[in-house]
Amino acid sequence: FSRLKNGLKKTKDGLVGRIDALVLGKKEIDADTLEELEEILITSDIGVKTTVELIRSLEQRLGRNELKDGEALRAALKADILARLNAHHSVLDTDARHPFVLLVIGVNGVGKTTTIGKLASRFTGKGKRVLLAAADTFRAAAAEQLEAWGERSGVDVVRHKEGADPSAVVFDACKAAVARQVDILIVDTAGRLHTKVNLMEEMKKIHRVIGREIPGAPHETLLVLDAATGQNAVSQARLFKEAAGVTGIALTKLDGTAKGGIVVAVSHEFGLPVRYIGVGEAIDDLRDFNPQEFTDALFQ
Ligand code: GDP
């Protein structure tokens, strides 16, 4: 928990620090206070839609005389944020299918390969047999980077030559996953942010190939987003959700940013579960997202 707290320190200082400066010690809450709070939430990447909802809920509490002072306001805000995170929360159950196919998507630089490496390490650490597929055939370094991560956890990588058809890699990887009876196949895809139509076509093709080889797969389409990019991450979530059938989110680089409010925005605005959060570059710096822990780390 203290690692998580450290990782979220910038967001805690930026978001909760400003809230505390506004509310703590206040003996009475009025409309002006809520207006100032609204300003803080919006500038902390919590998102306009979610902020408006949170403020409305606080106004109702104020009307019911529930917000006697700054402490009560702070506690109510924390509870309201937690309720929204809980509403969309679910843990990824990779034991539900065999092999479990995890398709990982997202634009270049967000931390996709690192996240896959961290996941491979975590799954092998739990005794799972893992296989990686290097379906990002557009970047020369992508497959090598994936292999380097694979080596760290003793995990094989299925790869083709640079420029090969990603679907062909996926096809081979699915065959290998079944033949070798692996527990989890993690597929890395190209992070080119091209037009929505191209993205859709490419994703459809990959989905089709995977589904043909392993019925019902992919079981999770995990979108990786860089928390530090703030509202850009929100736009990416919108595009990929429409084009690629995202079923879960991994938010990386929360340790380097004060924009941690983005966790609330992407989850609540798109109704998607945040599965993992990245709070550092090390192999064990990927954590299961837990709404209670997350809000505790910010507000405690
Ligand atoms: P990709 O292009 O999406 O595959 O991105 P990479 O996995 O290569 O990561 C890009 C950079 O982000 C690398 O320097 C990673 O070490 C760094 N990175 C990834 N996740 C995190 C994180 O949670 N925290 C921090 N501080 N850095 C991260």
Tab-separated table of C-alpha atoms and ligand atoms in Angstrom:
chain	number	residue	atom	x	y	z
A	1	PHE	CA	0.000	0.000	0.000
A	2	SER	CA	2.826	2.437	0.777
A	3	ARG	CA	4.279	1.811	-2.720
A	4	LEU	CA	0.901	2.638	-4.206
A	5	LYS	CA	0.678	5.733	-2.047
A	6	ASN	CA	4.141	6.830	-3.182
A	7	GLY	CA	3.240	6.148	-6.795
A	8	LEU	CA	0.157	8.318	-6.500
A	9	LYS	CA	1.890	11.087	-4.569
A	10	LYS	CA	1.756	13.670	-7.347
A	11	THR	CA	-1.968	13.191	-7.807
A	12	LYS	CA	-2.488	13.237	-4.070
A	13	ASP	CA	-0.581	16.512	-3.756
A	14	GLY	CA	-2.207	18.061	-6.814
A	15	LEU	CA	-5.793	16.946	-6.418
A	16	VAL	CA	-6.378	16.135	-2.769
A	17	GLY	CA	-3.851	18.744	-1.618
A	18	ARG	CA	-5.894	21.457	-3.318
A	19	ILE	CA	-9.150	20.050	-1.987
A	20	ASP	CA	-7.723	20.017	1.529
A	21	ALA	CA	-6.521	23.605	1.206
A	22	LEU	CA	-10.068	24.552	0.243
A	23	VAL	CA	-12.131	22.522	2.719
A	24	LEU	CA	-10.157	21.606	5.820
A	25	GLY	CA	-10.997	23.749	8.806
A	26	LYS	CA	-14.127	25.099	7.109
A	27	LYS	CA	-16.953	25.252	9.638
A	28	GLU	CA	-19.663	25.709	7.042
A	29	ILE	CA	-20.112	24.620	3.423
A	30	ASP	CA	-21.827	26.953	0.955
A	31	ALA	CA	-22.416	27.138	-2.795
A	32	ASP	CA	-19.156	29.082	-3.309
A	33	THR	CA	-17.157	26.250	-1.779
A	34	LEU	CA	-18.774	23.742	-4.123
A	35	GLU	CA	-18.060	26.024	-7.070
A	36	GLU	CA	-14.383	26.186	-6.145
A	37	LEU	CA	-14.345	22.430	-5.658
A	38	GLU	CA	-15.848	21.973	-9.120
A	39	GLU	CA	-13.001	24.035	-10.565
A	40	ILE	CA	-10.410	21.834	-8.814
A	41	LEU	CA	-12.021	18.613	-10.027
A	42	ILE	CA	-12.280	19.760	-13.624
A	43	THR	CA	-8.657	20.897	-13.713
A	44	SER	CA	-7.598	17.537	-12.219
A	45	ASP	CA	-8.720	15.467	-15.219
A	46	ILE	CA	-11.649	13.863	-13.445
A	47	GLY	CA	-13.683	14.839	-16.494
A	48	VAL	CA	-16.544	17.284	-16.916
A	49	LYS	CA	-19.324	14.686	-16.900
A	50	THR	CA	-18.092	13.021	-13.716
A	51	THR	CA	-17.367	16.348	-12.028
A	52	VAL	CA	-20.875	17.641	-12.726
A	53	GLU	CA	-22.316	14.444	-11.236
A	54	LEU	CA	-20.099	14.619	-8.166
A	55	ILE	CA	-20.985	18.256	-7.516
A	56	ARG	CA	-24.695	17.530	-7.985
A	57	SER	CA	-24.481	14.756	-5.433
A	58	LEU	CA	-22.708	17.080	-2.985
A	59	GLU	CA	-25.357	19.772	-3.546
A	60	GLN	CA	-28.037	17.244	-2.650
A	61	ARG	CA	-26.144	16.277	0.481
A	62	LEU	CA	-25.813	19.981	1.332
A	63	GLY	CA	-29.577	20.372	0.861
A	64	ARG	CA	-30.112	17.477	3.275
A	65	ASN	CA	-27.834	19.179	5.800
A	66	GLU	CA	-25.314	16.350	5.597
A	67	LEU	CA	-22.308	18.556	4.965
A	68	LYS	CA	-21.762	20.253	8.296
A	69	ASP	CA	-18.113	21.110	7.717
A	70	GLY	CA	-15.077	20.663	5.496
A	71	GLU	CA	-14.268	17.228	6.911
A	72	ALA	CA	-17.753	15.975	6.059
A	73	LEU	CA	-17.452	17.384	2.541
A	74	ARG	CA	-14.119	15.643	2.024
A	75	ALA	CA	-15.491	12.320	3.277
A	76	ALA	CA	-18.605	12.627	1.095
A	77	LEU	CA	-16.514	13.379	-1.992
A	78	LYS	CA	-14.295	10.374	-1.358
A	79	ALA	CA	-17.351	8.135	-0.918
A	80	ASP	CA	-18.944	9.476	-4.119
A	81	ILE	CA	-15.748	8.890	-6.142
A	82	LEU	CA	-15.372	5.395	-4.695
A	83	ALA	CA	-18.993	4.533	-5.533
A	84	ARG	CA	-18.416	5.522	-9.166
A	85	LEU	CA	-15.213	3.515	-9.435
A	86	ASN	CA	-16.896	0.505	-7.825
A	87	ALA	CA	-19.817	0.710	-10.240
A	88	HIS	CA	-17.610	-0.319	-13.171
A	89	HIS	CA	-15.034	-2.365	-11.350
A	90	SER	CA	-14.297	-5.985	-12.048
A	91	VAL	CA	-11.118	-8.011	-11.745
A	92	LEU	CA	-9.882	-9.853	-14.815
A	93	ASP	CA	-10.349	-13.577	-14.246
A	94	THR	CA	-7.818	-15.274	-16.510
A	95	ASP	CA	-8.694	-18.689	-15.080
A	96	ALA	CA	-12.118	-18.540	-16.680
A	97	ARG	CA	-10.871	-19.786	-20.073
A	98	HIS	CA	-8.133	-22.024	-21.333
A	99	PRO	CA	-6.141	-20.662	-23.027
A	100	PHE	CA	-7.139	-17.173	-21.978
A	101	VAL	CA	-6.430	-14.745	-24.811
A	102	LEU	CA	-5.542	-11.203	-23.801
A	103	LEU	CA	-5.372	-8.766	-26.710
A	104	VAL	CA	-3.465	-5.600	-25.826
A	105	ILE	CA	-3.992	-2.397	-27.786
A	106	GLY	CA	-3.025	1.270	-27.532
A	107	VAL	CA	-0.932	3.923	-29.276
A	108	ASN	CA	2.874	3.887	-29.295
A	109	GLY	CA	4.662	5.100	-26.223
A	110	VAL	CA	1.850	4.594	-23.722
A	111	GLY	CA	3.665	1.683	-22.077
A	112	LYS	CA	2.031	-1.218	-23.907
A	113	THR	CA	5.130	-3.422	-24.174
A	114	THR	CA	6.157	-2.682	-20.600
A	115	THR	CA	2.670	-3.572	-19.372
A	116	ILE	CA	2.751	-6.861	-21.303
A	117	GLY	CA	6.175	-7.624	-19.804
A	118	LYS	CA	4.887	-6.895	-16.312
A	119	LEU	CA	1.793	-9.049	-16.904
A	120	ALA	CA	3.912	-11.943	-18.208
A	121	SER	CA	6.016	-11.738	-15.065
A	122	ARG	CA	2.991	-11.606	-12.771
A	123	PHE	CA	1.254	-14.557	-14.477
A	124	THR	CA	4.374	-16.757	-14.554
A	125	GLY	CA	4.922	-15.808	-10.912
A	126	LYS	CA	1.532	-17.393	-10.204
A	127	GLY	CA	2.652	-20.565	-11.954
A	128	LYS	CA	0.842	-19.883	-15.237
A	129	ARG	CA	2.194	-20.897	-18.624
A	130	VAL	CA	2.353	-17.785	-20.762
A	131	LEU	CA	2.990	-17.174	-24.460
A	132	LEU	CA	3.489	-13.781	-26.076
A	133	ALA	CA	2.594	-12.844	-29.656
A	134	ALA	CA	4.463	-9.988	-31.346
A	135	ALA	CA	1.690	-8.823	-33.661
A	136	ASP	CA	3.130	-5.306	-33.773
A	137	THR	CA	5.045	-5.981	-36.980
A	138	PHE	CA	5.353	-2.332	-37.975
A	139	ARG	CA	8.006	-1.168	-35.546
A	140	ALA	CA	11.398	-2.808	-35.926
A	141	ALA	CA	12.115	-2.681	-32.210
A	142	ALA	CA	8.716	-3.896	-31.026
A	143	ALA	CA	9.347	-7.655	-31.291
A	144	GLU	CA	12.874	-7.352	-29.848
A	145	GLN	CA	11.561	-5.341	-26.926
A	146	LEU	CA	8.905	-7.966	-26.323
A	147	GLU	CA	11.513	-10.741	-26.489
A	148	ALA	CA	13.647	-8.933	-23.940
A	149	TRP	CA	10.668	-8.833	-21.576
A	150	GLY	CA	9.861	-12.471	-22.380
A	151	GLU	CA	13.380	-13.535	-21.428
A	152	ARG	CA	13.053	-11.903	-18.042
A	153	SER	CA	10.130	-14.203	-17.205
A	154	GLY	CA	11.228	-17.191	-19.256
A	155	VAL	CA	8.337	-16.750	-21.676
A	156	ASP	CA	8.435	-17.527	-25.428
A	157	VAL	CA	7.498	-14.984	-28.054
A	158	VAL	CA	5.905	-15.875	-31.391
A	159	ARG	CA	7.219	-13.419	-33.988
A	160	HIS	CA	7.546	-12.963	-37.720
A	161	LYS	CA	9.712	-10.655	-39.807
A	162	GLU	CA	9.153	-6.917	-39.636
A	163	GLY	CA	6.340	-5.866	-41.953
A	164	ALA	CA	4.626	-9.271	-41.834
A	165	ASP	CA	0.840	-9.516	-41.607
A	166	PRO	CA	-0.164	-9.154	-37.915
A	167	SER	CA	-2.974	-11.661	-38.484
A	168	ALA	CA	-0.446	-14.291	-39.572
A	169	VAL	CA	1.459	-13.818	-36.298
A	170	VAL	CA	-1.785	-14.077	-34.360
A	171	PHE	CA	-2.753	-17.229	-36.274
A	172	ASP	CA	0.577	-18.925	-35.455
A	173	ALA	CA	0.439	-17.780	-31.846
A	174	CYS	CA	-3.064	-19.213	-31.350
A	175	LYS	CA	-2.003	-22.545	-32.860
A	176	ALA	CA	1.072	-22.625	-30.611
A	177	ALA	CA	-0.943	-21.644	-27.533
A	178	VAL	CA	-3.319	-24.554	-28.043
A	179	ALA	CA	-0.571	-27.048	-28.983
A	180	ARG	CA	1.586	-26.104	-25.996
A	181	GLN	CA	-1.424	-25.899	-23.672
A	182	VAL	CA	-0.483	-22.474	-22.355
A	183	ASP	CA	-2.745	-20.800	-19.823
A	184	ILE	CA	-2.527	-17.250	-21.132
A	185	LEU	CA	-1.712	-15.890	-24.571
A	186	ILE	CA	-0.913	-12.169	-24.587
A	187	VAL	CA	-1.051	-10.479	-27.986
A	188	ASP	CA	0.818	-7.218	-28.589
A	189	THR	CA	-0.601	-5.150	-31.451
A	190	ALA	CA	0.649	-2.197	-33.476
A	191	GLY	CA	-0.013	1.149	-31.878
A	192	ARG	CA	-0.522	3.124	-35.028
A	193	LEU	CA	-3.212	5.685	-34.482
A	194	HIS	CA	-4.557	5.755	-38.001
A	195	THR	CA	-8.072	6.448	-39.124
A	196	LYS	CA	-10.898	4.896	-37.221
A	197	VAL	CA	-11.968	2.885	-40.269
A	198	ASN	CA	-8.485	1.344	-40.696
A	199	LEU	CA	-8.249	0.619	-37.014
A	200	MET	CA	-11.637	-1.070	-37.088
A	201	GLU	CA	-10.738	-3.176	-40.117
A	202	GLU	CA	-7.438	-4.276	-38.622
A	203	MET	CA	-9.026	-5.105	-35.275
A	204	LYS	CA	-11.864	-7.011	-36.925
A	205	LYS	CA	-9.350	-9.100	-38.834
A	206	ILE	CA	-7.312	-9.896	-35.721
A	207	HIS	CA	-10.474	-10.697	-33.746
A	208	ARG	CA	-11.680	-12.935	-36.580
A	209	VAL	CA	-8.436	-14.914	-36.736
A	210	ILE	CA	-8.246	-15.347	-32.960
A	211	GLY	CA	-11.928	-16.302	-32.706
A	212	ARG	CA	-11.584	-18.898	-35.451
A	213	GLU	CA	-8.635	-20.597	-33.758
A	214	ILE	CA	-9.859	-20.282	-30.179
A	215	PRO	CA	-13.663	-19.985	-30.014
A	216	GLY	CA	-14.843	-17.138	-27.795
A	217	ALA	CA	-11.441	-15.429	-27.828
A	218	PRO	CA	-10.114	-12.806	-27.355
A	219	HIS	CA	-11.450	-12.924	-23.808
A	220	GLU	CA	-10.168	-9.470	-22.975
A	221	THR	CA	-9.269	-6.506	-25.169
A	222	LEU	CA	-7.149	-4.397	-22.873
A	223	LEU	CA	-6.551	-0.774	-23.833
A	224	VAL	CA	-3.357	0.720	-22.426
A	225	LEU	CA	-3.481	4.462	-21.747
A	226	ASP	CA	-0.795	6.835	-20.468
A	227	ALA	CA	-2.271	8.702	-17.504
A	228	ALA	CA	0.181	11.572	-17.993
A	229	THR	CA	-1.475	12.469	-21.303
A	230	GLY	CA	-4.666	13.488	-19.488
A	231	GLN	CA	-7.433	14.379	-21.886
A	232	ASN	CA	-5.582	12.704	-24.787
A	233	ALA	CA	-6.043	9.433	-22.969
A	234	VAL	CA	-9.768	10.163	-22.811
A	235	SER	CA	-9.887	10.746	-26.606
A	236	GLN	CA	-7.976	7.515	-27.203
A	237	ALA	CA	-10.393	5.626	-24.977
A	238	ARG	CA	-13.299	6.986	-27.017
A	239	LEU	CA	-11.741	6.050	-30.372
A	240	PHE	CA	-10.620	2.569	-29.345
A	241	LYS	CA	-13.830	1.755	-27.532
A	242	GLU	CA	-15.810	2.449	-30.702
A	243	ALA	CA	-13.336	0.833	-33.070
A	244	ALA	CA	-11.854	-2.060	-31.186
A	245	GLY	CA	-14.366	-3.380	-28.652
A	246	VAL	CA	-12.300	-2.555	-25.567
A	247	THR	CA	-13.312	-4.524	-22.473
A	248	GLY	CA	-10.790	-3.199	-19.940
A	249	ILE	CA	-8.237	-0.477	-19.301
A	250	ALA	CA	-4.674	-0.381	-18.019
A	251	LEU	CA	-3.543	3.084	-16.971
A	252	THR	CA	0.229	3.535	-16.931
A	253	LYS	CA	2.640	6.138	-15.584
A	254	LEU	CA	0.435	7.249	-12.700
A	255	ASP	CA	3.644	7.721	-10.722
A	256	GLY	CA	4.867	10.547	-12.940
A	257	THR	CA	1.746	12.654	-13.101
A	258	ALA	CA	-0.716	14.715	-11.106
A	259	LYS	CA	-3.399	13.689	-13.596
A	260	GLY	CA	-4.472	10.573	-11.673
A	261	GLY	CA	-8.065	11.812	-11.759
A	262	ILE	CA	-8.068	10.357	-15.257
A	263	VAL	CA	-8.698	6.949	-13.685
A	264	VAL	CA	-12.133	8.163	-12.603
A	265	ALA	CA	-12.823	9.849	-15.956
A	266	VAL	CA	-12.040	6.900	-18.249
A	267	SER	CA	-13.790	4.380	-16.059
A	268	HIS	CA	-16.929	6.394	-15.426
A	269	GLU	CA	-17.339	8.140	-18.786
A	270	PHE	CA	-16.906	4.945	-20.800
A	271	GLY	CA	-18.289	2.448	-18.313
A	272	LEU	CA	-15.089	0.402	-18.560
A	273	PRO	CA	-13.306	-1.405	-15.746
A	274	VAL	CA	-9.787	-0.255	-14.940
A	275	ARG	CA	-7.981	-3.599	-14.570
A	276	TYR	CA	-4.427	-2.484	-13.875
A	277	ILE	CA	-2.507	0.632	-12.983
A	278	GLY	CA	1.187	1.276	-13.603
A	279	VAL	CA	3.000	3.138	-10.850
A	280	GLY	CA	6.619	2.769	-11.988
A	281	GLU	CA	8.966	1.236	-14.534
A	282	ALA	CA	9.988	-1.851	-12.550
A	283	ILE	CA	8.607	-5.294	-13.345
A	284	ASP	CA	6.459	-5.375	-10.198
A	285	ASP	CA	5.103	-1.857	-10.591
A	286	LEU	CA	1.906	-2.994	-12.260
A	287	ARG	CA	-0.909	-3.383	-9.763
A	288	ASP	CA	-4.408	-4.759	-9.833
A	289	PHE	CA	-6.682	-1.782	-9.710
A	290	ASN	CA	-8.654	-1.729	-6.482
A	291	PRO	CA	-11.058	1.227	-6.066
A	292	GLN	CA	-10.929	1.156	-2.266
A	293	GLU	CA	-7.130	1.059	-2.175
A	294	PHE	CA	-6.899	3.742	-4.830
A	295	THR	CA	-9.191	6.186	-3.042
A	296	ASP	CA	-7.541	5.384	0.305
A	297	ALA	CA	-4.101	6.084	-1.196
A	298	LEU	CA	-5.326	9.452	-2.422
A	299	PHE	CA	-7.377	10.550	0.574
A	300	GLN	CA	-5.517	9.080	3.543
B	1	GDP	P1	4.870	1.169	-25.983
B	1	GDP	O1	5.407	1.952	-27.139
B	1	GDP	O2	3.447	1.511	-25.719
B	1	GDP	O3	5.101	-0.286	-26.073
B	1	GDP	O4	5.638	1.748	-24.683
B	1	GDP	P2	6.803	1.112	-23.815
B	1	GDP	O5	6.327	-0.090	-23.111
B	1	GDP	O6	8.023	0.982	-24.638
B	1	GDP	O7	6.991	2.241	-22.689
B	1	GDP	C1	7.364	3.562	-22.982
B	1	GDP	C2	8.086	4.133	-21.762
B	1	GDP	O8	7.179	4.266	-20.686
B	1	GDP	C3	9.226	3.257	-21.261
B	1	GDP	O9	10.313	4.087	-20.939
B	1	GDP	C4	8.658	2.611	-20.006
B	1	GDP	O10	9.641	2.304	-19.045
B	1	GDP	C5	7.728	3.701	-19.495
B	1	GDP	N1	6.642	3.200	-18.646
B	1	GDP	C6	5.729	2.247	-18.910
B	1	GDP	N2	4.864	2.092	-17.875
B	1	GDP	C7	5.259	2.952	-16.916
B	1	GDP	C8	4.773	3.289	-15.581
B	1	GDP	O11	3.776	2.761	-15.069
B	1	GDP	N3	5.468	4.261	-14.908
B	1	GDP	C9	6.549	4.884	-15.446
B	1	GDP	N4	7.155	5.822	-14.718
B	1	GDP	N5	7.003	4.609	-16.678
B	1	GDP	C10	6.394	3.662	-17.397
